[in-house]
Amino acid sequence: MPRDNYDAVVVGGSWAGLSAAMQLARARRRVLVVDAGRPRNRFAHASHGFLGQDGRTPAAILDTARAQVLAYPTAELRNDEATRAEPCDGGFRLALASGGAVDARRLVLATGVVDELPDIPGLRERWGVSVLHCPYCHGYEVAGGRLGVLAVGERSLHHALLLPDWSSDVTLLTNGTFEPSADQRDALAARGVRIESRLVAAVAGEAPALTGARLDDGDVVALDAIFTAPRTHMASPLAQHLGCEFDEGPFGPMIRTDERKASTVPGVYAAGDAARAAHNATWASADGVMAGISAHQSLALA
Ligand SMILES: Cc1cc2nc3c(=O)[nH]c(=O)nc-3n(C[C@H](O)[C@H](O)[C@H](O)COP(=O)(O)OP(=O)(O)OC[C@H]3O[C@@H](n4cnc5c(N)ncnc54)[C@H](O)[C@@H]3O)c2cc1C
């Protein structure tokens, strides 16, 4: 049976992937988006800070974006998962979970990352609603409330020192992950941040809201929202399959790319959270634009 052959396949059909596909489709190239439908911010009720779309649900924004990309006659989408990628005939072959395979001359990996929340009961069911990671995405909505920072190590100091711009009631829950130095204590005090060093046993309240953090001695620190900075891992092993090199980012591994979003494997581009240190929808989308244009130019000028 003849295999479908595309100029480019974009794996991941969210902020980064659809942005890449848009550029390729507008360059009249045959582009397929393969998307498993699990964008990282699907847990949040609203997406903030994406210009022109502020406050809409992530699903509604992506629905609009998908429809706009698919309006171009050379763009296609499959709701599927790419399970394996390998070089083939000067391009690449992708195996799909539904069976079969597709071939492409260029690949764009826009597969995102997965958050590894601290192992504390109650965090998972509140993620994206009252347990948050990014004050720029969700700080405004909880401003003035009682805010906690659940530390994951010394890097949580940054979180704790920032948050007083959103509320004067901020508690750093160190949870045994680090012990602030005298200088760090002074810096926290100067910003009005309290330090709680007892261990956190669970999150209290009716999910997805919360009323506080229950400590291991039974006391409760009353809170309206908790910020934490999870480690992340790749949502897909495709970059590893292809032999792409990685760098260690502040939250976890990221696919190494140059300024044009080319990975270390010729013909493979990477965009979005999987290939950058700082994460938000706008940056992911901008990366996707760059990856899509780079992939197109490598086809046109080959
Ligand atoms: C709770 C939460 C709330 C957030 N809120 C905001 C906000 O308000 N504003 C903001 O700017 N940013 C926000 N972010 C950050 C934002 O979600 C990410 O920066 C953004 O989703 C990254 O886009 P991406 O396209 O790189 O990856 P993703 O959006 O994660 O999309 C990756 C896509 O690839 C698919 N995929 C993965 N592997 C495969 C495969 N093998 N085959 C097929 N498909 C695959 C996935 O299913 C998914 O659809 C939030 C993050 C979280 C965790």
XYZ file of C-alpha atoms and ligand atoms in Angstrom:
355
model
C 0.000 0.000 0.000
C 1.507 3.439 -0.879
C 2.485 5.387 2.210
C 1.369 9.009 2.672
C 4.309 11.280 1.939
C 4.398 14.870 3.208
C 6.777 17.777 2.823
C 6.631 18.088 6.607
C 4.997 16.341 9.517
C 4.478 18.340 12.689
C 4.114 16.156 15.770
C 2.041 17.989 18.377
C -0.907 20.167 17.394
C -0.948 22.762 20.126
C 0.557 26.270 20.457
C 3.929 25.410 18.915
C 2.813 22.775 16.427
C -0.121 24.660 14.915
C 2.048 27.781 14.596
C 4.651 25.755 12.674
C 1.998 24.140 10.484
C 0.454 27.535 9.683
C 3.725 28.770 8.174
C 4.225 25.597 6.137
C 0.627 25.601 4.887
C 0.857 29.260 3.882
C 4.012 28.346 1.958
C 1.755 25.870 0.090
C 3.642 22.837 1.373
C 1.893 19.576 2.143
C 1.925 19.433 5.933
C 0.412 16.918 8.331
C -0.151 17.635 12.015
C -0.313 14.544 14.218
C -1.768 15.386 17.605
C -2.594 13.277 20.638
C -4.726 16.101 22.104
C -3.104 16.556 25.523
C -1.817 20.170 25.656
C -0.010 20.980 28.884
C -2.427 23.670 30.065
C -5.595 21.635 29.479
C -6.164 21.605 33.281
C -6.643 25.401 33.433
C -10.092 26.981 32.994
C -8.610 29.972 31.187
C -5.433 30.877 29.364
C -3.896 34.258 30.119
C -1.414 36.548 28.451
C -1.730 35.265 24.884
C -2.367 38.489 22.981
C -5.834 38.726 21.485
C -7.028 35.603 23.308
C -6.680 36.563 26.981
C -9.090 34.720 29.275
C -10.461 32.220 26.738
C -10.249 28.520 27.539
C -7.169 26.787 26.122
C -9.466 24.413 24.206
C -11.383 27.274 22.560
C -8.196 29.030 21.467
C -6.776 25.821 20.017
C -10.099 25.033 18.277
C -9.895 28.391 16.493
C -6.226 27.908 15.634
C -6.858 24.383 14.296
C -9.731 25.570 12.100
C -7.594 28.398 10.706
C -4.692 26.050 9.869
C -6.992 23.437 8.314
C -8.601 26.075 6.090
C -5.446 25.857 3.954
C -5.842 23.105 1.357
C -2.385 21.582 1.877
C -2.788 21.167 5.660
C -4.093 17.978 7.296
C -4.580 16.850 10.874
C -4.730 13.394 12.382
C -5.856 12.855 15.955
C -3.276 10.191 16.631
C -0.048 9.533 18.465
C 3.315 9.121 16.740
C 4.941 6.216 18.528
C 8.245 5.874 16.682
C 10.371 7.994 14.342
C 13.283 6.905 12.188
C 15.271 8.164 9.211
C 14.107 6.796 5.876
C 14.929 7.573 2.192
C 16.464 10.971 2.946
C 13.527 11.889 5.184
C 11.707 10.345 8.106
C 9.103 7.683 8.791
C 6.667 8.008 11.684
C 4.738 5.047 13.063
C 1.253 5.920 14.339
C -0.563 4.380 17.295
C -3.640 3.744 15.164
C -1.516 1.604 12.826
C 0.318 2.502 9.647
C 2.986 5.086 9.086
C 3.600 8.391 7.313
C 6.731 9.702 5.590
C 8.012 13.260 5.648
C 10.971 15.162 4.268
C 11.103 17.334 7.381
C 9.898 16.812 10.936
C 8.865 19.411 13.504
C 8.681 18.090 17.056
C 6.252 20.229 19.056
C 5.422 17.536 21.568
C 5.602 19.534 24.823
C 6.450 18.362 28.309
C 4.722 16.650 31.233
C 4.710 18.131 34.753
C 5.910 15.984 37.669
C 4.022 17.410 40.647
C 5.477 16.928 44.148
C 4.160 13.745 45.715
C 1.641 15.345 48.091
C -2.010 14.239 48.201
C -4.405 16.802 46.756
C -2.083 18.624 44.358
C -3.006 16.745 41.178
C -6.787 17.379 41.368
C -6.227 21.122 41.917
C -3.526 21.574 39.246
C -4.177 24.591 37.051
C -7.014 25.889 39.273
C -5.755 26.489 42.829
C -2.359 24.774 42.521
C -0.431 26.816 39.992
C 3.056 27.286 38.659
C 3.233 30.598 36.828
C 2.299 33.924 38.445
C 2.298 35.605 35.021
C -0.333 33.112 33.790
C -2.566 32.948 36.867
C -1.267 35.348 39.552
C -3.678 38.140 38.642
C -6.694 35.876 39.289
C -5.554 35.041 42.853
C -4.082 38.458 43.663
C -4.739 39.658 47.188
C -5.378 36.100 48.424
C -3.385 33.982 50.872
C -0.666 32.513 48.676
C 1.687 29.639 49.438
C 4.857 28.596 47.662
C 5.420 24.866 47.966
C 9.182 24.611 47.627
C 10.834 22.035 45.401
C 14.330 23.210 46.349
C 16.313 26.418 46.588
C 15.036 27.628 43.200
C 11.621 28.147 44.852
C 13.093 31.237 46.523
C 12.606 33.037 43.196
C 8.898 32.161 43.252
C 8.546 33.325 46.871
C 10.358 36.621 46.261
C 8.219 37.414 43.193
C 4.796 36.650 44.618
C 4.512 39.657 46.971
C 3.804 41.669 43.821
C 0.494 39.767 43.712
C -0.295 39.602 47.442
C 1.005 40.845 50.769
C 0.147 37.446 52.324
C 2.772 34.960 51.084
C 4.097 31.892 52.922
C 7.064 29.851 51.741
C 6.528 26.182 52.650
C 10.072 24.804 52.508
C 8.777 21.227 53.039
C 12.236 19.881 53.853
C 13.574 20.643 50.378
C 16.071 23.300 51.480
C 16.999 25.457 54.448
C 17.148 29.201 53.652
C 20.444 30.854 54.624
C 20.538 33.946 56.845
C 20.812 36.177 53.760
C 17.902 34.405 52.096
C 15.800 34.797 55.259
C 16.590 38.526 55.260
C 15.588 38.819 51.591
C 12.302 36.982 52.254
C 11.584 39.133 55.322
C 12.270 42.290 53.300
C 9.555 41.173 50.857
C 7.206 40.282 53.743
C 7.296 36.509 53.056
C 6.723 34.140 56.007
C 8.663 30.858 56.196
C 6.991 27.591 57.263
C 9.517 24.772 57.653
C 7.242 21.986 58.926
C 6.512 19.244 56.361
C 3.361 19.445 54.230
C 1.201 16.289 54.526
C -1.689 17.175 52.211
C -3.749 19.947 50.668
C -7.007 20.781 52.469
C -10.395 21.906 51.099
C -12.884 20.816 48.502
C -11.067 20.286 45.183
C -10.457 22.014 42.884
C -10.517 24.871 45.436
C -8.268 24.747 48.488
C -8.400 26.142 51.988
C -4.864 25.443 53.059
C -1.867 23.180 53.428
C -2.165 20.540 56.175
C 1.141 20.067 57.950
C 2.388 16.733 59.277
C 1.599 17.770 62.891
C -2.042 18.447 61.922
C -1.853 22.259 61.828
C -3.237 23.940 58.714
C -1.712 26.979 57.006
C -4.739 28.787 55.546
C -4.218 29.437 51.831
C -6.273 30.300 48.757
C -3.689 29.139 46.205
C -0.384 27.316 46.119
C 2.386 27.925 43.600
C 4.955 25.233 42.896
C 7.561 24.620 40.188
C 7.369 21.009 38.995
C 10.166 19.245 37.183
C 9.213 18.281 33.657
C 9.990 15.436 31.306
C 9.492 15.030 27.557
C 5.909 14.144 26.632
C 7.242 11.960 23.806
C 10.371 9.853 23.210
C 10.549 10.737 19.474
C 13.539 13.084 19.851
C 15.434 10.296 21.600
C 14.472 7.815 18.881
C 15.950 10.173 16.299
C 19.171 10.744 18.251
C 18.574 14.454 18.983
C 20.861 15.926 21.623
C 19.406 17.450 24.788
C 20.347 20.221 27.210
C 19.396 20.330 30.858
C 17.013 23.250 31.449
C 15.938 24.755 34.776
C 12.931 22.401 35.000
C 14.117 19.362 33.052
C 15.596 18.235 29.740
C 14.980 20.180 26.539
C 15.773 19.291 22.932
C 18.872 21.217 21.857
C 18.093 23.658 19.013
C 19.869 26.552 17.318
C 18.353 30.007 16.843
C 16.357 28.703 13.847
C 14.929 25.856 15.968
C 16.906 23.199 14.101
C 17.769 20.238 16.317
C 21.133 18.491 16.151
C 19.636 15.996 13.643
C 19.477 17.508 10.116
C 15.882 17.839 8.935
C 14.409 17.707 12.440
C 13.166 20.936 14.028
C 11.849 21.316 17.574
C 9.619 23.994 19.069
C 7.752 24.941 22.220
C 8.167 23.714 25.784
C 10.082 20.622 24.606
C 12.834 22.801 23.185
C 13.137 25.870 25.430
C 13.909 26.768 29.034
C 11.103 29.246 29.757
C 7.583 28.144 29.063
C 4.431 29.902 27.980
C 2.003 29.736 25.087
C 3.321 32.839 23.316
C 6.922 31.669 23.401
C 5.847 28.205 22.219
C 3.908 29.762 19.351
C 6.835 32.015 18.384
C 9.127 28.988 18.385
C 6.666 27.169 16.154
C 6.679 30.052 13.666
C 10.470 29.894 13.535
C 10.542 26.100 13.183
C 7.911 26.157 10.430
C 9.716 28.855 8.456
C 13.083 27.120 8.920
C 11.671 23.788 7.774
C 10.112 25.458 4.733
C 13.305 27.283 3.773
C 15.334 24.093 4.092
C 12.917 22.474 1.619
C 12.851 25.437 -0.760
C 16.591 26.074 -0.761
C 17.779 22.451 -0.587
C -1.698 24.356 34.424
C -1.012 25.215 33.395
C -1.553 26.428 33.033
C -0.913 27.222 32.089
N -1.449 28.436 31.778
C -0.857 29.211 30.852
C -1.408 30.492 30.524
O -2.436 30.913 31.096
N -0.762 31.226 29.596
C 0.379 30.791 28.965
O 0.910 31.524 28.116
N 0.923 29.591 29.252
C 0.333 28.799 30.173
N 0.873 27.583 30.492
C 2.056 27.115 29.740
C 1.596 26.509 28.404
O 0.619 25.517 28.664
C 2.752 25.876 27.647
O 3.846 26.776 27.541
C 2.263 25.481 26.243
O 1.199 24.547 26.349
C 3.396 24.872 25.412
O 2.909 24.598 24.128
P 3.508 23.419 23.271
O 2.815 23.517 21.958
O 4.990 23.459 23.307
O 3.105 22.074 24.042
P 1.670 21.539 24.492
O 0.680 22.641 24.576
O 1.905 20.738 25.733
O 1.208 20.589 23.308
C 1.907 19.433 22.950
C 0.967 18.609 22.080
O 1.705 17.534 21.506
C 0.953 16.344 21.647
N 1.868 15.205 21.585
C 2.898 14.895 22.415
N 3.529 13.786 22.006
C 2.877 13.377 20.892
C 3.066 12.279 19.991
N 4.047 11.398 20.159
N 2.212 12.137 18.954
C 1.202 13.049 18.746
N 1.000 14.117 19.561
C 1.831 14.267 20.620
C 0.252 16.511 22.975
O -0.832 15.600 23.115
C -0.164 17.975 22.894
O -1.393 18.123 22.235
C 0.281 26.792 31.461
C 0.831 25.549 31.822
C 0.197 24.770 32.789
C 0.817 23.458 33.196
